[in-house]
Amino acid sequence: ALTDLISTFSDSSIVSWASESVAVLCKSSKLCREEAKKAGTVTTLLRTLKNLKGAGLDEDKAVTAAICEALCSLVFANQENHQEAVRRGAVASMMNMALKGDSALASMWALAALHYLAEDYCLSSTGKCPWVSVAYQARGLEPDRRGHSDLNAKLLVDSSSVRLTMTTLGLITQVTSLVHAGPAHACPGNLTRRDAALHTANSLSGWAAAAVLKSMALTPAL
């Protein structure tokens, strides 16, 4: 039902509300992400975002931020949603929004989406892969692909190719400059939406840019 509301785009406030609802409901719910996969929510979100480009209206800025936030929740530890987002050009779209966004909140969530797209995910209890690759490679050994939290957790989503694409597009240089422009005074996840909207672009973007660099570091060669 939420995907249908987003696809109709009859009212920007409804689209924004529906996208935010998807973000909140699917953030910690594997079942929600699975349902969104069946509904084609990722494709709908990116199509809607494409239709918004260049509008520049205040209500469209809110929709942009909400869509980017929803993508963060949907690609987390879900192979199909992640692949669909990459296939539909989410990397280039999020980079454009992050670096040329019309609002601080939209730029921050676009950077956060890039962070989630660049992450590896495992079949662990949390969906995360706490690799110890840096320590292993320092000793000249292959990375240990077992997670600390879940022994022998198998790799579900390998984002190494996504990280390479981001590097080719010059993302590391861009996000490094945003980190230097910080600092991030608070984690957006701990803020109300009203407080987050009042924070400066540097504060919000600096936090998310640091998260992107953390994900990119999963490929030491970068």
PDB file of C-alpha atoms in Angstrom:
ATOM      1  CA  ALA A   1       0.000   0.000   0.000  1.00  0.00           C
ATOM      2  CA  LEU A   2       2.829   2.414   0.816  1.00  0.00           C
ATOM      3  CA  THR A   3       4.520   1.616  -2.484  1.00  0.00           C
ATOM      4  CA  ASP A   4       1.265   2.410  -4.302  1.00  0.00           C
ATOM      5  CA  LEU A   5       1.065   5.779  -2.544  1.00  0.00           C
ATOM      6  CA  ILE A   6       4.627   6.596  -3.575  1.00  0.00           C
ATOM      7  CA  SER A   7       4.041   5.583  -7.190  1.00  0.00           C
ATOM      8  CA  THR A   8       0.917   7.712  -7.647  1.00  0.00           C
ATOM      9  CA  PHE A   9       2.757  10.924  -6.738  1.00  0.00           C
ATOM     10  CA  SER A  10      -0.538  12.785  -6.506  1.00  0.00           C
ATOM     11  CA  ASP A  11       0.550  14.748  -3.447  1.00  0.00           C
ATOM     12  CA  SER A  12       4.171  15.364  -2.434  1.00  0.00           C
ATOM     13  CA  SER A  13       3.299  15.368   1.275  1.00  0.00           C
ATOM     14  CA  ILE A  14       1.750  11.901   0.917  1.00  0.00           C
ATOM     15  CA  VAL A  15       4.785  10.620  -0.981  1.00  0.00           C
ATOM     16  CA  SER A  16       7.067  12.024   1.716  1.00  0.00           C
ATOM     17  CA  TRP A  17       4.982  10.454   4.497  1.00  0.00           C
ATOM     18  CA  ALA A  18       4.846   7.072   2.717  1.00  0.00           C
ATOM     19  CA  SER A  19       8.603   7.077   2.102  1.00  0.00           C
ATOM     20  CA  GLU A  20       9.332   7.977   5.719  1.00  0.00           C
ATOM     21  CA  SER A  21       7.004   5.194   6.825  1.00  0.00           C
ATOM     22  CA  VAL A  22       8.909   2.700   4.684  1.00  0.00           C
ATOM     23  CA  ALA A  23      12.177   3.929   6.205  1.00  0.00           C
ATOM     24  CA  VAL A  24      10.952   3.520   9.776  1.00  0.00           C
ATOM     25  CA  LEU A  25       9.121   0.212   9.288  1.00  0.00           C
ATOM     26  CA  CYS A  26      11.934  -1.495   7.361  1.00  0.00           C
ATOM     27  CA  LYS A  27      14.883  -0.147   9.328  1.00  0.00           C
ATOM     28  CA  SER A  28      14.974  -3.100  11.724  1.00  0.00           C
ATOM     29  CA  SER A  29      12.593  -5.517  10.029  1.00  0.00           C
ATOM     30  CA  LYS A  30      13.802  -8.249   7.680  1.00  0.00           C
ATOM     31  CA  LEU A  31      10.178  -9.126   6.924  1.00  0.00           C
ATOM     32  CA  CYS A  32       9.419  -5.543   5.890  1.00  0.00           C
ATOM     33  CA  ARG A  33      12.400  -5.523   3.529  1.00  0.00           C
ATOM     34  CA  GLU A  34      11.202  -8.780   2.014  1.00  0.00           C
ATOM     35  CA  GLU A  35       7.714  -7.379   1.480  1.00  0.00           C
ATOM     36  CA  ALA A  36       9.192  -4.252  -0.088  1.00  0.00           C
ATOM     37  CA  LYS A  37      11.208  -6.462  -2.439  1.00  0.00           C
ATOM     38  CA  LYS A  38       8.032  -8.180  -3.620  1.00  0.00           C
ATOM     39  CA  ALA A  39       6.284  -4.823  -4.068  1.00  0.00           C
ATOM     40  CA  GLY A  40       9.137  -3.350  -6.118  1.00  0.00           C
ATOM     41  CA  THR A  41       9.538  -0.483  -3.664  1.00  0.00           C
ATOM     42  CA  VAL A  42      13.185   0.239  -4.545  1.00  0.00           C
ATOM     43  CA  THR A  43      12.327   0.671  -8.225  1.00  0.00           C
ATOM     44  CA  THR A  44       9.374   2.907  -7.343  1.00  0.00           C
ATOM     45  CA  LEU A  45      11.467   5.105  -5.051  1.00  0.00           C
ATOM     46  CA  LEU A  46      14.218   5.630  -7.613  1.00  0.00           C
ATOM     47  CA  ARG A  47      11.707   6.327 -10.386  1.00  0.00           C
ATOM     48  CA  THR A  48      10.003   8.925  -8.209  1.00  0.00           C
ATOM     49  CA  LEU A  49      13.344  10.488  -7.331  1.00  0.00           C
ATOM     50  CA  LYS A  50      14.228  10.780 -11.011  1.00  0.00           C
ATOM     51  CA  ASN A  51      10.969  12.595 -11.690  1.00  0.00           C
ATOM     52  CA  LEU A  52      11.785  15.097  -8.956  1.00  0.00           C
ATOM     53  CA  LYS A  53      15.169  16.167 -10.295  1.00  0.00           C
ATOM     54  CA  GLY A  54      15.408  19.832 -11.103  1.00  0.00           C
ATOM     55  CA  ALA A  55      12.143  20.817  -9.445  1.00  0.00           C
ATOM     56  CA  GLY A  56      13.747  22.639  -6.508  1.00  0.00           C
ATOM     57  CA  LEU A  57      10.515  23.096  -4.566  1.00  0.00           C
ATOM     58  CA  ASP A  58      10.554  22.900  -0.762  1.00  0.00           C
ATOM     59  CA  GLU A  59       8.063  20.027  -0.722  1.00  0.00           C
ATOM     60  CA  ASP A  60      10.195  18.141  -3.259  1.00  0.00           C
ATOM     61  CA  LYS A  61      13.251  18.550  -1.001  1.00  0.00           C
ATOM     62  CA  ALA A  62      11.346  16.795   1.775  1.00  0.00           C
ATOM     63  CA  VAL A  63      10.378  13.985  -0.599  1.00  0.00           C
ATOM     64  CA  THR A  64      14.002  13.610  -1.737  1.00  0.00           C
ATOM     65  CA  ALA A  65      15.251  13.262   1.841  1.00  0.00           C
ATOM     66  CA  ALA A  66      12.516  10.742   2.679  1.00  0.00           C
ATOM     67  CA  ILE A  67      13.260   8.616  -0.406  1.00  0.00           C
ATOM     68  CA  CYS A  68      16.988   8.526   0.362  1.00  0.00           C
ATOM     69  CA  GLU A  69      16.220   7.511   3.941  1.00  0.00           C
ATOM     70  CA  ALA A  70      13.898   4.745   2.733  1.00  0.00           C
ATOM     71  CA  LEU A  71      16.632   3.382   0.449  1.00  0.00           C
ATOM     72  CA  CYS A  72      18.957   3.139   3.462  1.00  0.00           C
ATOM     73  CA  SER A  73      16.506   0.839   5.205  1.00  0.00           C
ATOM     74  CA  LEU A  74      15.666  -1.276   2.156  1.00  0.00           C
ATOM     75  CA  VAL A  75      19.178  -2.132   0.934  1.00  0.00           C
ATOM     76  CA  PHE A  76      20.394  -3.134   4.390  1.00  0.00           C
ATOM     77  CA  ALA A  77      21.154  -6.893   4.454  1.00  0.00           C
ATOM     78  CA  ASN A  78      18.791  -7.624   1.558  1.00  0.00           C
ATOM     79  CA  GLN A  79      20.509  -8.980  -1.529  1.00  0.00           C
ATOM     80  CA  GLU A  80      17.657  -8.404  -3.978  1.00  0.00           C
ATOM     81  CA  ASN A  81      16.910  -4.840  -2.856  1.00  0.00           C
ATOM     82  CA  HIS A  82      20.610  -4.003  -2.905  1.00  0.00           C
ATOM     83  CA  GLN A  83      21.090  -5.435  -6.401  1.00  0.00           C
ATOM     84  CA  GLU A  84      17.990  -3.674  -7.697  1.00  0.00           C
ATOM     85  CA  ALA A  85      19.137  -0.339  -6.306  1.00  0.00           C
ATOM     86  CA  VAL A  86      22.551  -0.701  -7.938  1.00  0.00           C
ATOM     87  CA  ARG A  87      21.015  -1.876 -11.221  1.00  0.00           C
ATOM     88  CA  ARG A  88      18.656   1.107 -11.255  1.00  0.00           C
ATOM     89  CA  GLY A  89      21.519   3.587 -10.925  1.00  0.00           C
ATOM     90  CA  ALA A  90      21.224   4.371  -7.229  1.00  0.00           C
ATOM     91  CA  VAL A  91      24.959   4.999  -6.836  1.00  0.00           C
ATOM     92  CA  ALA A  92      25.116   7.831  -9.382  1.00  0.00           C
ATOM     93  CA  SER A  93      21.750   9.191  -8.252  1.00  0.00           C
ATOM     94  CA  MET A  94      22.746   9.264  -4.571  1.00  0.00           C
ATOM     95  CA  MET A  95      26.097  10.872  -5.412  1.00  0.00           C
ATOM     96  CA  ASN A  96      24.302  13.602  -7.330  1.00  0.00           C
ATOM     97  CA  MET A  97      21.918  14.212  -4.431  1.00  0.00           C
ATOM     98  CA  ALA A  98      24.698  14.105  -1.831  1.00  0.00           C
ATOM     99  CA  LEU A  99      27.036  16.529  -3.545  1.00  0.00           C
ATOM    100  CA  LYS A 100      24.519  18.805  -5.266  1.00  0.00           C
ATOM    101  CA  GLY A 101      21.472  18.400  -3.049  1.00  0.00           C
ATOM    102  CA  ASP A 102      19.137  21.297  -2.422  1.00  0.00           C
ATOM    103  CA  SER A 103      18.866  20.666   1.320  1.00  0.00           C
ATOM    104  CA  ALA A 104      21.130  19.569   4.172  1.00  0.00           C
ATOM    105  CA  LEU A 105      18.793  16.774   5.162  1.00  0.00           C
ATOM    106  CA  ALA A 106      18.585  15.362   1.617  1.00  0.00           C
ATOM    107  CA  SER A 107      22.376  15.482   1.229  1.00  0.00           C
ATOM    108  CA  MET A 108      22.871  13.707   4.544  1.00  0.00           C
ATOM    109  CA  TRP A 109      20.450  10.882   3.728  1.00  0.00           C
ATOM    110  CA  ALA A 110      21.912  10.500   0.224  1.00  0.00           C
ATOM    111  CA  LEU A 111      25.356  10.057   1.785  1.00  0.00           C
ATOM    112  CA  ALA A 112      23.888   7.608   4.273  1.00  0.00           C
ATOM    113  CA  ALA A 113      22.396   5.651   1.364  1.00  0.00           C
ATOM    114  CA  LEU A 114      25.836   5.512  -0.272  1.00  0.00           C
ATOM    115  CA  HIS A 115      27.190   4.150   3.011  1.00  0.00           C
ATOM    116  CA  TYR A 116      24.587   1.357   3.039  1.00  0.00           C
ATOM    117  CA  LEU A 117      25.171   0.598  -0.650  1.00  0.00           C
ATOM    118  CA  ALA A 118      28.935   0.276  -0.054  1.00  0.00           C
ATOM    119  CA  GLU A 119      28.599  -2.060   2.941  1.00  0.00           C
ATOM    120  CA  ASP A 120      29.025  -5.837   2.885  1.00  0.00           C
ATOM    121  CA  TYR A 121      26.256  -7.881   4.513  1.00  0.00           C
ATOM    122  CA  CYS A 122      26.283 -11.361   5.997  1.00  0.00           C
ATOM    123  CA  LEU A 123      23.836 -14.055   7.027  1.00  0.00           C
ATOM    124  CA  SER A 124      24.374 -13.151  10.676  1.00  0.00           C
ATOM    125  CA  SER A 125      21.937 -12.273  13.428  1.00  0.00           C
ATOM    126  CA  THR A 126      22.474  -8.564  12.726  1.00  0.00           C
ATOM    127  CA  GLY A 127      23.053  -8.750   8.980  1.00  0.00           C
ATOM    128  CA  LYS A 128      26.429  -7.099   9.463  1.00  0.00           C
ATOM    129  CA  CYS A 129      29.881  -8.436   8.622  1.00  0.00           C
ATOM    130  CA  PRO A 130      32.434  -7.370  11.251  1.00  0.00           C
ATOM    131  CA  TRP A 131      35.434  -8.238   9.096  1.00  0.00           C
ATOM    132  CA  VAL A 132      38.934  -8.258  10.507  1.00  0.00           C
ATOM    133  CA  SER A 133      40.507  -7.952   7.060  1.00  0.00           C
ATOM    134  CA  VAL A 134      42.846  -5.097   7.967  1.00  0.00           C
ATOM    135  CA  ALA A 135      44.549  -7.076  10.735  1.00  0.00           C
ATOM    136  CA  TYR A 136      44.850 -10.157   8.542  1.00  0.00           C
ATOM    137  CA  GLN A 137      46.228  -8.341   5.513  1.00  0.00           C
ATOM    138  CA  ALA A 138      48.778  -6.589   7.712  1.00  0.00           C
ATOM    139  CA  ARG A 139      50.177 -10.072   8.408  1.00  0.00           C
ATOM    140  CA  GLY A 140      50.096 -10.981   4.722  1.00  0.00           C
ATOM    141  CA  LEU A 141      47.145 -13.347   5.106  1.00  0.00           C
ATOM    142  CA  GLU A 142      43.772 -13.539   3.401  1.00  0.00           C
ATOM    143  CA  PRO A 143      40.933 -11.744   5.223  1.00  0.00           C
ATOM    144  CA  ASP A 144      39.045 -13.837   7.749  1.00  0.00           C
ATOM    145  CA  ARG A 145      35.502 -13.945   6.350  1.00  0.00           C
ATOM    146  CA  ARG A 146      34.026 -15.045   9.668  1.00  0.00           C
ATOM    147  CA  GLY A 147      32.145 -12.520  11.745  1.00  0.00           C
ATOM    148  CA  HIS A 148      32.947 -11.935  15.398  1.00  0.00           C
ATOM    149  CA  SER A 149      29.254 -11.896  16.317  1.00  0.00           C
ATOM    150  CA  ASP A 150      28.271 -14.971  14.266  1.00  0.00           C
ATOM    151  CA  LEU A 151      30.956 -17.588  13.730  1.00  0.00           C
ATOM    152  CA  ASN A 152      31.265 -18.596  10.077  1.00  0.00           C
ATOM    153  CA  ALA A 153      28.553 -16.166   8.958  1.00  0.00           C
ATOM    154  CA  LYS A 154      28.332 -16.456   5.175  1.00  0.00           C
ATOM    155  CA  LEU A 155      28.655 -13.435   2.923  1.00  0.00           C
ATOM    156  CA  LEU A 156      25.272 -12.337   1.595  1.00  0.00           C
ATOM    157  CA  VAL A 157      26.075  -9.102  -0.250  1.00  0.00           C
ATOM    158  CA  ASP A 158      29.575  -8.381  -1.551  1.00  0.00           C
ATOM    159  CA  SER A 159      29.732  -4.672  -2.378  1.00  0.00           C
ATOM    160  CA  SER A 160      33.346  -4.607  -3.558  1.00  0.00           C
ATOM    161  CA  SER A 161      32.263  -3.789  -7.129  1.00  0.00           C
ATOM    162  CA  VAL A 162      30.037  -0.982  -5.824  1.00  0.00           C
ATOM    163  CA  ARG A 163      32.942   0.482  -3.872  1.00  0.00           C
ATOM    164  CA  LEU A 164      35.119   0.335  -6.993  1.00  0.00           C
ATOM    165  CA  THR A 165      32.429   2.162  -8.981  1.00  0.00           C
ATOM    166  CA  MET A 166      32.185   4.835  -6.299  1.00  0.00           C
ATOM    167  CA  THR A 167      35.955   5.277  -6.368  1.00  0.00           C
ATOM    168  CA  THR A 168      35.948   5.590 -10.155  1.00  0.00           C
ATOM    169  CA  LEU A 169      33.314   8.315  -9.856  1.00  0.00           C
ATOM    170  CA  GLY A 170      35.539  10.251  -7.444  1.00  0.00           C
ATOM    171  CA  LEU A 171      33.492   9.709  -4.303  1.00  0.00           C
ATOM    172  CA  ILE A 172      36.407   9.305  -1.873  1.00  0.00           C
ATOM    173  CA  THR A 173      37.817  12.749  -2.636  1.00  0.00           C
ATOM    174  CA  GLN A 174      34.382  14.338  -2.314  1.00  0.00           C
ATOM    175  CA  VAL A 175      33.417  12.723   0.990  1.00  0.00           C
ATOM    176  CA  THR A 176      36.856  13.357   2.486  1.00  0.00           C
ATOM    177  CA  SER A 177      36.355  17.072   1.933  1.00  0.00           C
ATOM    178  CA  LEU A 178      32.961  16.840   3.637  1.00  0.00           C
ATOM    179  CA  VAL A 179      34.512  15.106   6.643  1.00  0.00           C
ATOM    180  CA  HIS A 180      37.072  17.896   6.917  1.00  0.00           C
ATOM    181  CA  ALA A 181      34.246  20.436   6.721  1.00  0.00           C
ATOM    182  CA  GLY A 182      32.432  18.854   9.704  1.00  0.00           C
ATOM    183  CA  PRO A 183      32.203  18.256  12.587  1.00  0.00           C
ATOM    184  CA  ALA A 184      29.053  16.251  13.093  1.00  0.00           C
ATOM    185  CA  HIS A 185      27.651  17.447  16.407  1.00  0.00           C
ATOM    186  CA  ALA A 186      25.083  14.680  16.755  1.00  0.00           C
ATOM    187  CA  CYS A 187      24.130  11.388  15.192  1.00  0.00           C
ATOM    188  CA  PRO A 188      21.033  12.021  13.052  1.00  0.00           C
ATOM    189  CA  GLY A 189      19.499   8.788  14.288  1.00  0.00           C
ATOM    190  CA  ASN A 190      19.296  10.302  17.769  1.00  0.00           C
ATOM    191  CA  LEU A 191      17.552  13.469  16.590  1.00  0.00           C
ATOM    192  CA  THR A 192      13.895  14.178  16.023  1.00  0.00           C
ATOM    193  CA  ARG A 193      13.045  15.026  12.416  1.00  0.00           C
ATOM    194  CA  ARG A 194      12.491  18.650  13.408  1.00  0.00           C
ATOM    195  CA  ASP A 195      15.895  18.872  15.130  1.00  0.00           C
ATOM    196  CA  ALA A 196      17.606  17.176  12.197  1.00  0.00           C
ATOM    197  CA  ALA A 197      16.091  19.663   9.777  1.00  0.00           C
ATOM    198  CA  LEU A 198      17.542  22.524  11.846  1.00  0.00           C
ATOM    199  CA  HIS A 199      21.111  21.202  11.839  1.00  0.00           C
ATOM    200  CA  THR A 200      23.640  22.691   9.459  1.00  0.00           C
ATOM    201  CA  ALA A 201      24.634  20.980   6.218  1.00  0.00           C
ATOM    202  CA  ASN A 202      28.209  20.499   7.426  1.00  0.00           C
ATOM    203  CA  SER A 203      27.108  18.815  10.643  1.00  0.00           C
ATOM    204  CA  LEU A 204      24.775  16.356   8.946  1.00  0.00           C
ATOM    205  CA  SER A 205      26.871  15.674   5.871  1.00  0.00           C
ATOM    206  CA  GLY A 206      30.080  15.309   7.865  1.00  0.00           C
ATOM    207  CA  TRP A 207      28.559  12.486   9.906  1.00  0.00           C
ATOM    208  CA  ALA A 208      27.303  10.591   6.868  1.00  0.00           C
ATOM    209  CA  ALA A 209      30.487  11.202   4.858  1.00  0.00           C
ATOM    210  CA  ALA A 210      32.525   9.567   7.628  1.00  0.00           C
ATOM    211  CA  ALA A 211      30.231   6.532   7.422  1.00  0.00           C
ATOM    212  CA  VAL A 212      30.855   6.320   3.662  1.00  0.00           C
ATOM    213  CA  LEU A 213      34.634   6.300   4.237  1.00  0.00           C
ATOM    214  CA  LYS A 214      34.197   3.549   6.819  1.00  0.00           C
ATOM    215  CA  SER A 215      32.415   1.404   4.223  1.00  0.00           C
ATOM    216  CA  MET A 216      34.953   2.182   1.506  1.00  0.00           C
ATOM    217  CA  ALA A 217      37.727   0.985   3.831  1.00  0.00           C
ATOM    218  CA  LEU A 218      36.333  -2.560   3.528  1.00  0.00           C
ATOM    219  CA  THR A 219      38.401  -2.636   0.331  1.00  0.00           C
ATOM    220  CA  PRO A 220      41.879  -1.792   1.713  1.00  0.00           C
ATOM    221  CA  ALA A 221      43.308  -1.174  -1.765  1.00  0.00           C
ATOM    222  CA  LEU A 222      41.085   1.895  -2.139  1.00  0.00           C
TER     223      LEU A 222
END
